[in-house]
Amino acid sequence: MDSFTLVIFGITSNLAQIKLIPTLYDLVAGGAIDSDFSVIGVGRTPMDQSQFNSFISKTLRTPNRHHTHSIDGKIESTLLTKLHYLPADLTDPKSYEQLKNKITTLRHKNLMIYLATFPSLYSTIFNELHSAGLTTSSVDSWTRVMIEKPIGSDRSSAAEVNNLITKYFKENQIFRLDHYLGKETLQNILTFRFGNGILEPLMTSEHIDHIEVTASEDFGIGSRGSYYDQNGAIKDVGQNHLLQMIALATMDKPTEMSSEAITKERVKVLQNLVCDPSSLVTGQYEGYLTEKDVAPNSTEETYFSFKTMLNTDRFRGVPIYVRGGKFLARTATEVAIIFKDSPNVLIYRIQPNEGIVLKIMTKKPGHTLELEESYMQFCYPHDVDLPDAYEKLIIDALRGDQTYFNDTNEVDAQWAFTDPLIEAKHGMTPAIYAKGSWGPKDDINWLEPSTAFCSI
Ligand code: BG6
């Protein structure tokens, strides 16, 4: 890996504090970056370098549900030598000239730009980066850009964002990030399916009764009201993370394990998913309206469920039930494949109790014939620290590997599927549900995510 400067727009954002700064620490601690590098954090807040260092130290020491480990002073000092702060007005061309000067002074070969800002700022940032001459790769060095979901807020605005990015960057410079694709447990679905093959012949409508996809969280929106209340749960996790879970669990075997072939199969699934807005159920947890930065009469949903189906020969007729939400009974992210006429369920558990398990019937030991449910299970060993999705994706992007990033067609297919759901939700009032429940009632007899396997 050649030396690089990483510019993070939005270094004081919630995303940077919860994910990016701890991830940089972990990358340094784990020795995952084998080249010289610097990070320029760009933010609106006026701060000098020593105030910025204190901000970083405080952020590292503020535990969140992703990063709870202790901080080693030596590693922290190494990280701080690499971090620089640039206070900037993102709408002012002068800020981009200052940024350019700083990048030039650091003298690294390559440039990675990370947008951790509100999506509404993307177009301004791209235009200004271009005017400052900060968007082009040369023969022997690269410039790349990483942007977070959501790209746009519907199909047409996503197309506008994509048109704008592709005006200034070539597709091989663009890394559209949905961090679910960087999760070890999600990537393992592909290895499990295509590296084994024993269950693959059963992945058809002949054998599968239905599929359930769940992303439930037992906590609320925290301090993210201003973002969340403009989006709601469908846009927050449905349009992206949950659709990606469906894609990996149902896609056809790629012709080869290359970035293009894998992306092509994911996109094929997304383009063949049939949206059924009439199945949509939305809910809002009790107390949402008094959360910080939430409109007092907001009708944004914090829960949704819907039914979809794949219009392909293999899966036609298999209902896929999807749900996601905040302040539900338990945090559990999984895909459950329920087989016909049998007690068998194949579960890809993304988190917690990560693993891949098959629910089976066994005989209870004893002198009578009594059956009990058991799990044949692959679980990650307890002493293995799974790399965080952001760590994996940042390293992939530095290496130029786009396998687990979204291309323009993928983003378009996700919005083409989601737009009708968003339209439907605007005509609905979300049902209020109690915190800690499984959300509003719908017609689906959901399996409760089990805690009986891969337990810690
Ligand atoms: C983010 C959403 O993209 O994903 C959050 O904005 C959600 O609302 C989070 O909590 C879930 O990610 P993870 O990695 O904790 O499952």
Tab-separated table of C-alpha atoms and ligand atoms in Angstrom:
chain	number	residue	atom	x	y	z
A	1	MET	CA	0.000	0.000	0.000
A	2	ASP	CA	1.501	3.398	-0.937
A	3	SER	CA	1.357	6.369	1.416
A	4	PHE	CA	-1.900	8.274	1.543
A	5	THR	CA	-3.766	11.183	3.067
A	6	LEU	CA	-7.246	10.457	4.323
A	7	VAL	CA	-9.504	13.500	4.411
A	8	ILE	CA	-12.614	13.044	6.551
A	9	PHE	CA	-15.314	15.648	5.967
A	10	GLY	CA	-17.442	15.750	9.101
A	11	ILE	CA	-14.819	14.676	11.653
A	12	THR	CA	-17.014	15.796	14.556
A	13	SER	CA	-20.133	14.033	13.212
A	14	ASN	CA	-21.852	11.257	15.101
A	15	LEU	CA	-20.592	8.737	12.530
A	16	ALA	CA	-16.998	9.890	12.926
A	17	GLN	CA	-17.214	9.765	16.706
A	18	ILE	CA	-18.922	6.402	16.926
A	19	LYS	CA	-17.225	4.619	14.058
A	20	LEU	CA	-14.460	6.366	12.141
A	21	ILE	CA	-12.221	7.643	14.939
A	22	PRO	CA	-12.334	4.357	16.914
A	23	THR	CA	-11.755	2.514	13.630
A	24	LEU	CA	-8.623	4.561	12.930
A	25	TYR	CA	-7.392	3.664	16.398
A	26	ASP	CA	-8.068	-0.040	15.772
A	27	LEU	CA	-6.347	0.082	12.387
A	28	VAL	CA	-3.248	1.585	13.993
A	29	ALA	CA	-3.422	-0.814	16.976
A	30	GLY	CA	-3.762	-3.858	14.720
A	31	GLY	CA	-1.009	-2.721	12.353
A	32	ALA	CA	-3.419	-3.081	9.437
A	33	ILE	CA	-2.030	-0.097	7.560
A	34	ASP	CA	1.418	-0.880	6.265
A	35	SER	CA	2.272	2.512	4.804
A	36	ASP	CA	2.801	6.058	5.936
A	37	PHE	CA	-0.379	8.093	6.178
A	38	SER	CA	-1.995	11.217	7.574
A	39	VAL	CA	-5.584	12.069	8.337
A	40	ILE	CA	-7.069	15.521	7.880
A	41	GLY	CA	-10.273	15.929	9.824
A	42	VAL	CA	-12.459	18.680	8.393
A	43	GLY	CA	-15.166	20.227	10.543
A	44	ARG	CA	-17.109	23.408	11.153
A	45	THR	CA	-16.197	23.798	14.822
A	46	PRO	CA	-13.356	26.251	15.420
A	47	MET	CA	-10.610	24.268	17.215
A	48	ASP	CA	-6.833	24.452	17.288
A	49	GLN	CA	-4.727	21.302	17.055
A	50	SER	CA	-4.485	20.807	20.808
A	51	GLN	CA	-8.255	21.147	21.246
A	52	PHE	CA	-8.668	18.699	18.388
A	53	ASN	CA	-6.309	16.226	20.089
A	54	SER	CA	-8.394	16.493	23.260
A	55	PHE	CA	-11.535	15.899	21.219
A	56	ILE	CA	-9.988	12.742	19.720
A	57	SER	CA	-8.800	11.471	23.124
A	58	LYS	CA	-12.219	12.091	24.642
A	59	THR	CA	-13.945	10.388	21.712
A	60	LEU	CA	-11.709	7.322	22.031
A	61	ARG	CA	-12.503	7.097	25.730
A	62	THR	CA	-16.245	7.418	25.280
A	63	PRO	CA	-17.432	3.825	25.042
A	64	ASN	CA	-20.168	3.079	22.547
A	65	ARG	CA	-21.802	-0.190	21.683
A	66	HIS	CA	-19.212	-0.882	18.979
A	67	HIS	CA	-16.068	0.089	20.831
A	68	THR	CA	-15.714	-0.706	24.475
A	69	HIS	CA	-12.068	-1.678	24.796
A	70	SER	CA	-9.478	0.274	26.757
A	71	ILE	CA	-7.161	2.763	25.078
A	72	ASP	CA	-3.426	2.198	24.999
A	73	GLY	CA	-1.635	5.537	25.504
A	74	LYS	CA	1.195	4.641	23.110
A	75	ILE	CA	-1.127	3.763	20.260
A	76	GLU	CA	-3.162	6.869	20.951
A	77	SER	CA	-0.002	9.020	20.730
A	78	THR	CA	0.936	7.404	17.417
A	79	LEU	CA	-2.553	8.079	16.106
A	80	LEU	CA	-2.468	11.703	17.273
A	81	THR	CA	0.748	12.344	15.329
A	82	LYS	CA	-1.141	11.387	12.188
A	83	LEU	CA	-4.256	13.472	12.761
A	84	HIS	CA	-4.616	17.088	11.643
A	85	TYR	CA	-7.598	19.350	11.984
A	86	LEU	CA	-8.895	21.803	9.430
A	87	PRO	CA	-11.760	24.074	10.516
A	88	ALA	CA	-13.707	24.834	7.368
A	89	ASP	CA	-16.813	26.350	5.896
A	90	LEU	CA	-17.758	23.701	3.368
A	91	THR	CA	-19.528	26.210	1.161
A	92	ASP	CA	-16.479	28.480	0.914
A	93	PRO	CA	-13.981	27.813	-1.934
A	94	LYS	CA	-11.201	29.217	0.287
A	95	SER	CA	-11.578	26.229	2.632
A	96	TYR	CA	-10.800	23.891	-0.262
A	97	GLU	CA	-7.677	25.886	-1.158
A	98	GLN	CA	-6.544	25.520	2.467
A	99	LEU	CA	-7.285	21.817	2.290
A	100	LYS	CA	-5.279	21.496	-0.899
A	101	ASN	CA	-2.312	23.289	0.672
A	102	LYS	CA	-2.439	21.014	3.670
A	103	ILE	CA	-2.571	17.905	1.467
A	104	THR	CA	0.407	19.206	-0.541
A	105	THR	CA	2.412	19.884	2.628
A	106	LEU	CA	1.855	16.338	3.870
A	107	ARG	CA	3.414	15.001	0.637
A	108	HIS	CA	1.712	11.600	0.563
A	109	LYS	CA	1.208	9.886	-2.750
A	110	ASN	CA	-2.504	9.065	-2.727
A	111	LEU	CA	-5.657	10.782	-1.562
A	112	MET	CA	-8.720	9.181	0.044
A	113	ILE	CA	-11.690	11.476	0.645
A	114	TYR	CA	-14.364	10.316	3.095
A	115	LEU	CA	-17.708	12.083	3.327
A	116	ALA	CA	-19.186	11.675	6.801
A	117	THR	CA	-21.422	14.715	6.442
A	118	PHE	CA	-25.117	15.248	5.882
A	119	PRO	CA	-25.939	14.005	2.361
A	120	SER	CA	-27.367	17.465	1.600
A	121	LEU	CA	-23.740	18.711	1.495
A	122	TYR	CA	-22.493	16.141	-1.022
A	123	SER	CA	-23.056	18.219	-4.140
A	124	THR	CA	-21.396	21.333	-2.692
A	125	ILE	CA	-18.394	19.301	-1.563
A	126	PHE	CA	-17.994	17.545	-4.928
A	127	ASN	CA	-18.257	20.776	-6.888
A	128	GLU	CA	-15.743	22.525	-4.665
A	129	LEU	CA	-13.324	19.576	-4.605
A	130	HIS	CA	-13.421	19.571	-8.378
A	131	SER	CA	-12.824	23.314	-8.634
A	132	ALA	CA	-9.846	22.922	-6.295
A	133	GLY	CA	-8.411	20.172	-8.520
A	134	LEU	CA	-8.802	17.490	-5.866
A	135	THR	CA	-10.733	14.840	-7.772
A	136	THR	CA	-8.369	13.345	-10.330
A	137	SER	CA	-6.057	10.348	-10.160
A	138	SER	CA	-2.790	10.427	-12.087
A	139	VAL	CA	-0.788	7.644	-13.723
A	140	ASP	CA	1.065	6.700	-10.569
A	141	SER	CA	-1.198	7.884	-7.765
A	142	TRP	CA	-4.858	7.596	-6.977
A	143	THR	CA	-7.613	9.802	-5.610
A	144	ARG	CA	-10.651	7.942	-4.265
A	145	VAL	CA	-13.854	8.930	-2.553
A	146	MET	CA	-15.885	7.031	0.050
A	147	ILE	CA	-19.467	8.078	0.625
A	148	GLU	CA	-21.971	6.791	3.101
A	149	LYS	CA	-25.469	5.599	2.488
A	150	PRO	CA	-28.025	6.963	1.943
A	151	ILE	CA	-27.063	8.107	-1.545
A	152	GLY	CA	-29.931	10.489	-2.268
A	153	SER	CA	-33.298	10.286	-0.615
A	154	ASP	CA	-35.188	8.603	-3.460
A	155	ARG	CA	-34.487	7.150	-6.885
A	156	SER	CA	-34.304	10.441	-8.735
A	157	SER	CA	-32.185	12.301	-6.165
A	158	ALA	CA	-29.851	9.280	-5.994
A	159	ALA	CA	-29.485	9.494	-9.780
A	160	GLU	CA	-28.595	13.178	-9.405
A	161	VAL	CA	-25.954	12.410	-6.771
A	162	ASN	CA	-24.574	9.596	-8.908
A	163	ASN	CA	-24.484	11.844	-11.981
A	164	LEU	CA	-22.622	14.450	-10.027
A	165	ILE	CA	-20.052	12.051	-8.565
A	166	THR	CA	-19.459	10.353	-11.895
A	167	LYS	CA	-18.973	13.750	-13.496
A	168	TYR	CA	-15.856	14.241	-11.398
A	169	PHE	CA	-14.753	10.718	-10.447
A	170	LYS	CA	-14.446	7.526	-12.510
A	171	GLU	CA	-16.397	4.537	-11.216
A	172	ASN	CA	-13.169	2.861	-10.006
A	173	GLN	CA	-12.527	5.894	-7.767
A	174	ILE	CA	-15.947	5.735	-6.050
A	175	PHE	CA	-16.605	3.647	-2.952
A	176	ARG	CA	-20.292	3.856	-1.947
A	177	LEU	CA	-20.406	2.393	1.484
A	178	ASP	CA	-23.111	0.348	3.196
A	179	HIS	CA	-21.249	-0.924	6.238
A	180	TYR	CA	-23.358	-4.103	6.353
A	181	LEU	CA	-21.466	-5.339	3.314
A	182	GLY	CA	-18.286	-5.077	5.381
A	183	LYS	CA	-19.586	-7.311	8.148
A	184	GLU	CA	-17.605	-10.511	8.457
A	185	THR	CA	-20.796	-12.442	9.207
A	186	LEU	CA	-22.537	-11.194	6.072
A	187	GLN	CA	-19.564	-11.922	3.841
A	188	ASN	CA	-19.447	-15.402	5.330
A	189	ILE	CA	-22.896	-16.151	3.863
A	190	LEU	CA	-21.287	-16.268	0.421
A	191	THR	CA	-18.494	-18.582	1.568
A	192	PHE	CA	-20.968	-20.808	3.387
A	193	ARG	CA	-23.236	-21.062	0.363
A	194	PHE	CA	-20.766	-21.312	-2.475
A	195	GLY	CA	-17.800	-22.857	-0.669
A	196	ASN	CA	-19.879	-25.854	0.454
A	197	GLY	CA	-22.755	-26.484	-1.879
A	198	ILE	CA	-24.485	-29.163	0.233
A	199	LEU	CA	-27.464	-26.946	1.092
A	200	GLU	CA	-27.399	-24.894	-2.096
A	201	PRO	CA	-29.670	-27.306	-4.071
A	202	LEU	CA	-32.316	-26.727	-1.365
A	203	MET	CA	-32.340	-22.972	-1.936
A	204	THR	CA	-35.364	-23.038	-4.229
A	205	SER	CA	-39.093	-22.449	-4.036
A	206	GLU	CA	-39.574	-26.211	-4.079
A	207	HIS	CA	-38.004	-26.516	-0.620
A	208	ILE	CA	-38.314	-23.121	1.048
A	209	ASP	CA	-41.548	-22.095	2.701
A	210	HIS	CA	-40.572	-18.508	3.394
A	211	ILE	CA	-37.705	-16.277	4.449
A	212	GLU	CA	-37.610	-13.836	7.382
A	213	VAL	CA	-35.157	-10.974	7.524
A	214	THR	CA	-34.869	-9.106	10.824
A	215	ALA	CA	-32.829	-6.148	12.038
A	216	SER	CA	-34.173	-5.309	15.476
A	217	GLU	CA	-32.470	-3.059	17.991
A	218	ASP	CA	-33.260	-2.706	21.681
A	219	PHE	CA	-32.257	0.974	21.771
A	220	GLY	CA	-33.624	4.178	20.297
A	221	ILE	CA	-32.350	6.962	18.067
A	222	GLY	CA	-30.107	8.492	20.737
A	223	SER	CA	-28.865	11.925	19.747
A	224	ARG	CA	-29.500	11.422	16.017
A	225	GLY	CA	-32.969	12.977	15.934
A	226	SER	CA	-32.243	15.560	13.254
A	227	TYR	CA	-31.001	12.890	10.836
A	228	TYR	CA	-33.468	10.178	11.794
A	229	ASP	CA	-36.585	12.314	11.740
A	230	GLN	CA	-35.901	13.278	8.136
A	231	ASN	CA	-35.544	9.671	7.082
A	232	GLY	CA	-37.319	7.082	9.222
A	233	ALA	CA	-36.484	3.409	9.587
A	234	ILE	CA	-37.185	2.318	5.997
A	235	LYS	CA	-34.618	4.722	4.582
A	236	ASP	CA	-32.255	4.263	7.517
A	237	VAL	CA	-31.874	0.487	7.337
A	238	GLY	CA	-34.516	-0.974	4.988
A	239	GLN	CA	-33.344	0.564	1.719
A	240	ASN	CA	-29.778	-0.579	2.350
A	241	HIS	CA	-28.753	-3.026	5.106
A	242	LEU	CA	-31.835	-5.240	4.902
A	243	LEU	CA	-31.877	-5.362	1.099
A	244	GLN	CA	-28.200	-6.350	1.147
A	245	MET	CA	-28.977	-9.174	3.559
A	246	ILE	CA	-31.612	-10.478	1.128
A	247	ALA	CA	-29.192	-10.103	-1.782
A	248	LEU	CA	-26.416	-12.162	-0.185
A	249	ALA	CA	-28.778	-14.853	1.082
A	250	THR	CA	-30.529	-15.378	-2.262
A	251	MET	CA	-28.138	-14.375	-5.050
A	252	ASP	CA	-26.970	-16.870	-7.644
A	253	LYS	CA	-23.436	-18.159	-7.634
A	254	PRO	CA	-21.217	-15.605	-9.352
A	255	THR	CA	-19.276	-16.867	-12.361
A	256	GLU	CA	-16.116	-16.030	-10.439
A	257	MET	CA	-15.309	-14.486	-7.071
A	258	SER	CA	-14.471	-11.110	-8.594
A	259	SER	CA	-15.822	-7.726	-7.599
A	260	GLU	CA	-17.739	-7.330	-10.892
A	261	ALA	CA	-19.267	-10.823	-10.808
A	262	ILE	CA	-20.351	-10.624	-7.146
A	263	THR	CA	-21.800	-7.126	-7.566
A	264	LYS	CA	-23.637	-8.235	-10.709
A	265	GLU	CA	-25.391	-11.048	-8.838
A	266	ARG	CA	-26.369	-8.777	-5.940
A	267	VAL	CA	-27.795	-6.253	-8.384
A	268	LYS	CA	-29.733	-9.018	-10.172
A	269	VAL	CA	-31.490	-9.894	-6.912
A	270	LEU	CA	-32.286	-6.267	-6.136
A	271	GLN	CA	-33.689	-5.673	-9.616
A	272	ASN	CA	-35.889	-8.752	-9.335
A	273	LEU	CA	-37.347	-8.026	-5.907
A	274	VAL	CA	-41.036	-7.274	-6.184
A	275	CYS	CA	-42.267	-4.527	-3.897
A	276	ASP	CA	-45.685	-4.951	-2.272
A	277	PRO	CA	-46.538	-1.591	-0.651
A	278	SER	CA	-49.917	-2.956	0.505
A	279	SER	CA	-48.075	-5.227	2.948
A	280	LEU	CA	-46.299	-2.336	4.676
A	281	VAL	CA	-46.807	-1.874	8.424
A	282	THR	CA	-45.177	1.061	10.203
A	283	GLY	CA	-44.774	1.883	13.870
A	284	GLN	CA	-43.316	4.497	16.153
A	285	TYR	CA	-42.029	3.786	19.638
A	286	GLU	CA	-43.687	5.427	22.588
A	287	GLY	CA	-41.749	8.543	23.524
A	288	TYR	CA	-40.236	9.119	20.074
A	289	LEU	CA	-41.949	12.507	19.780
A	290	THR	CA	-40.096	13.833	22.807
A	291	GLU	CA	-36.673	12.740	21.559
A	292	LYS	CA	-34.194	15.566	20.906
A	293	ASP	CA	-34.546	17.180	17.438
A	294	VAL	CA	-37.713	15.245	16.561
A	295	ALA	CA	-40.741	17.224	15.343
A	296	PRO	CA	-43.463	17.108	18.047
A	297	ASN	CA	-46.013	15.813	15.521
A	298	SER	CA	-43.633	13.636	13.515
A	299	THR	CA	-45.075	10.650	11.673
A	300	GLU	CA	-41.690	9.134	10.833
A	301	GLU	CA	-41.557	5.409	11.479
A	302	THR	CA	-39.124	3.745	13.860
A	303	TYR	CA	-40.418	0.306	12.840
A	304	PHE	CA	-41.517	-1.244	9.575
A	305	SER	CA	-42.329	-4.628	8.175
A	306	PHE	CA	-43.233	-5.629	4.646
A	307	LYS	CA	-43.465	-8.623	2.379
A	308	THR	CA	-41.536	-9.025	-0.835
A	309	MET	CA	-40.809	-11.763	-3.326
A	310	LEU	CA	-38.163	-12.543	-5.894
A	311	ASN	CA	-39.280	-12.728	-9.469
A	312	THR	CA	-36.773	-15.403	-10.507
A	313	ASP	CA	-37.288	-19.037	-11.541
A	314	ARG	CA	-35.527	-20.210	-8.395
A	315	PHE	CA	-37.464	-18.229	-5.786
A	316	ARG	CA	-40.730	-17.225	-7.438
A	317	GLY	CA	-43.569	-17.694	-4.913
A	318	VAL	CA	-41.370	-17.676	-1.774
A	319	PRO	CA	-42.530	-14.868	0.523
A	320	ILE	CA	-39.716	-12.831	2.047
A	321	TYR	CA	-40.805	-10.999	5.217
A	322	VAL	CA	-38.656	-8.083	6.256
A	323	ARG	CA	-38.692	-6.038	9.474
A	324	GLY	CA	-36.492	-3.503	11.153
A	325	GLY	CA	-36.829	-1.114	14.034
A	326	LYS	CA	-35.665	0.608	17.176
A	327	PHE	CA	-36.542	-0.020	20.820
A	328	LEU	CA	-37.704	-3.542	20.100
A	329	ALA	CA	-37.539	-6.498	22.466
A	330	ARG	CA	-34.024	-7.574	21.544
A	331	THR	CA	-31.119	-6.632	19.322
A	332	ALA	CA	-30.899	-9.310	16.646
A	333	THR	CA	-29.939	-9.194	13.002
A	334	GLU	CA	-30.548	-12.335	11.006
A	335	VAL	CA	-31.872	-14.052	7.908
A	336	ALA	CA	-33.959	-17.135	8.684
A	337	ILE	CA	-34.796	-19.562	5.877
A	338	ILE	CA	-37.747	-21.684	6.862
A	339	PHE	CA	-38.023	-24.981	4.994
A	340	LYS	CA	-41.280	-26.580	3.883
A	341	ASP	CA	-42.897	-29.472	5.722
A	342	SER	CA	-40.121	-29.770	8.278
A	343	PRO	CA	-38.934	-28.137	11.466
A	344	ASN	CA	-35.721	-27.056	9.756
A	345	VAL	CA	-34.662	-23.434	9.696
A	346	LEU	CA	-31.330	-22.179	8.392
A	347	ILE	CA	-30.277	-19.034	10.219
A	348	TYR	CA	-27.591	-16.592	9.203
A	349	ARG	CA	-27.112	-14.673	12.450
A	350	ILE	CA	-25.319	-11.452	11.706
A	351	GLN	CA	-25.299	-10.278	15.335
A	352	PRO	CA	-25.232	-10.987	18.242
A	353	ASN	CA	-24.345	-14.676	18.811
A	354	GLU	CA	-22.829	-14.560	15.345
A	355	GLY	CA	-22.969	-17.787	13.400
A	356	ILE	CA	-24.687	-19.974	10.832
A	357	VAL	CA	-26.994	-22.578	12.291
A	358	LEU	CA	-29.502	-25.179	11.185
A	359	LYS	CA	-32.414	-25.874	13.455
A	360	ILE	CA	-33.089	-29.606	13.572
A	361	MET	CA	-35.139	-32.096	15.588
A	362	THR	CA	-33.286	-34.565	17.758
A	363	LYS	CA	-34.319	-37.239	20.201
A	364	LYS	CA	-34.189	-36.220	23.798
A	365	PRO	CA	-31.875	-38.670	25.587
A	366	GLY	CA	-33.905	-41.129	27.655
A	367	HIS	CA	-36.131	-44.181	27.545
A	368	THR	CA	-39.050	-42.558	25.794
A	369	LEU	CA	-39.314	-41.035	22.363
A	370	GLU	CA	-39.380	-37.349	22.999
A	371	LEU	CA	-38.241	-34.818	20.466
A	372	GLU	CA	-36.419	-31.590	21.092
A	373	GLU	CA	-35.156	-28.754	18.952
A	374	SER	CA	-31.397	-28.453	18.575
A	375	TYR	CA	-29.026	-26.460	16.430
A	376	MET	CA	-26.228	-27.695	14.190
A	377	GLN	CA	-24.030	-24.715	14.468
A	378	PHE	CA	-21.027	-22.845	13.198
A	379	CYS	CA	-20.101	-20.167	15.738
A	380	TYR	CA	-17.120	-17.864	15.783
A	381	PRO	CA	-14.640	-18.854	18.497
A	382	HIS	CA	-15.011	-16.634	21.545
A	383	ASP	CA	-11.392	-15.549	21.493
A	384	VAL	CA	-11.620	-14.271	17.929
A	385	ASP	CA	-12.232	-10.543	17.666
A	386	LEU	CA	-14.242	-10.065	14.494
A	387	PRO	CA	-12.863	-7.093	12.546
A	388	ASP	CA	-15.247	-4.201	12.477
A	389	ALA	CA	-17.028	-3.572	9.175
A	390	TYR	CA	-15.536	-0.090	8.877
A	391	GLU	CA	-12.012	-1.419	9.369
A	392	LYS	CA	-12.549	-3.956	6.609
A	393	LEU	CA	-14.102	-1.483	4.201
A	394	ILE	CA	-11.484	1.222	4.723
A	395	ILE	CA	-8.734	-1.315	4.040
A	396	ASP	CA	-10.630	-2.601	0.964
A	397	ALA	CA	-10.977	0.950	-0.356
A	398	LEU	CA	-7.285	1.671	0.237
A	399	ARG	CA	-6.492	-1.460	-1.754
A	400	GLY	CA	-8.935	-0.460	-4.481
A	401	ASP	CA	-11.165	-3.514	-3.967
A	402	GLN	CA	-14.807	-2.614	-4.727
A	403	THR	CA	-16.389	-6.039	-4.078
A	404	TYR	CA	-18.287	-4.912	-1.003
A	405	PHE	CA	-19.271	-1.455	-2.205
A	406	ASN	CA	-22.341	-0.401	-4.172
A	407	ASP	CA	-22.173	0.706	-7.770
A	408	THR	CA	-24.625	3.062	-9.499
A	409	ASN	CA	-26.931	0.246	-10.649
A	410	GLU	CA	-27.108	-1.204	-7.177
A	411	VAL	CA	-28.092	2.085	-5.572
A	412	ASP	CA	-30.644	2.626	-8.328
A	413	ALA	CA	-32.159	-0.841	-7.820
A	414	GLN	CA	-32.391	-0.285	-4.057
A	415	TRP	CA	-34.297	2.960	-4.514
A	416	ALA	CA	-36.480	1.566	-7.301
A	417	PHE	CA	-37.609	-1.019	-4.768
A	418	THR	CA	-37.920	1.408	-1.856
A	419	ASP	CA	-39.661	4.396	-3.475
A	420	PRO	CA	-43.121	2.739	-3.524
A	421	LEU	CA	-42.757	1.858	0.164
A	422	ILE	CA	-41.922	5.463	1.006
A	423	GLU	CA	-44.909	6.639	-0.995
A	424	ALA	CA	-47.120	4.164	0.843
A	425	LYS	CA	-45.837	5.191	4.264
A	426	HIS	CA	-46.740	8.807	3.628
A	427	GLY	CA	-50.377	7.802	3.473
A	428	MET	CA	-50.166	5.940	6.784
A	429	THR	CA	-50.017	6.836	10.444
A	430	PRO	CA	-47.503	4.691	12.301
A	431	ALA	CA	-48.938	2.580	15.109
A	432	ILE	CA	-47.489	3.487	18.491
A	433	TYR	CA	-45.729	0.534	20.144
A	434	ALA	CA	-44.312	0.045	23.614
A	435	LYS	CA	-40.548	0.166	24.010
A	436	GLY	CA	-39.253	-3.352	24.481
A	437	SER	CA	-42.079	-4.964	22.497
A	438	TRP	CA	-41.766	-6.570	19.047
A	439	GLY	CA	-43.493	-3.601	17.418
A	440	PRO	CA	-47.020	-3.256	16.059
A	441	LYS	CA	-49.016	-6.342	15.199
A	442	ASP	CA	-48.977	-7.485	11.618
A	443	ASP	CA	-50.224	-10.631	9.861
A	444	ILE	CA	-46.880	-12.363	10.031
A	445	ASN	CA	-46.150	-15.052	12.555
A	446	TRP	CA	-42.531	-14.025	13.112
A	447	LEU	CA	-40.042	-16.455	14.570
A	448	GLU	CA	-38.559	-14.949	17.683
A	449	PRO	CA	-34.772	-14.601	17.129
A	450	SER	CA	-33.340	-17.345	19.282
A	451	THR	CA	-30.678	-16.863	21.936
A	452	ALA	CA	-30.165	-20.624	22.201
A	453	PHE	CA	-27.180	-20.910	19.892
A	454	CYS	CA	-23.659	-19.534	19.648
A	455	SER	CA	-24.160	-18.032	23.071
A	456	ILE	CA	-21.227	-16.376	24.740
B	1	BG6	C1	-26.866	2.506	10.606
B	1	BG6	C2	-28.171	3.129	10.978
B	1	BG6	O1	-26.656	2.562	9.222
B	1	BG6	O2	-26.870	1.153	11.006
B	1	BG6	C3	-28.429	2.981	12.461
B	1	BG6	O3	-28.131	4.499	10.617
B	1	BG6	C4	-28.348	1.544	12.876
B	1	BG6	O4	-29.696	3.516	12.796
B	1	BG6	C5	-27.027	0.964	12.401
B	1	BG6	O5	-28.423	1.461	14.276
B	1	BG6	C6	-26.933	-0.518	12.669
B	1	BG6	O6	-25.609	-0.931	12.446
B	1	BG6	P1	-24.961	-2.086	13.291
B	1	BG6	O7	-23.624	-2.290	12.677
B	1	BG6	O8	-24.912	-1.642	14.694
B	1	BG6	O9	-25.882	-3.239	13.131
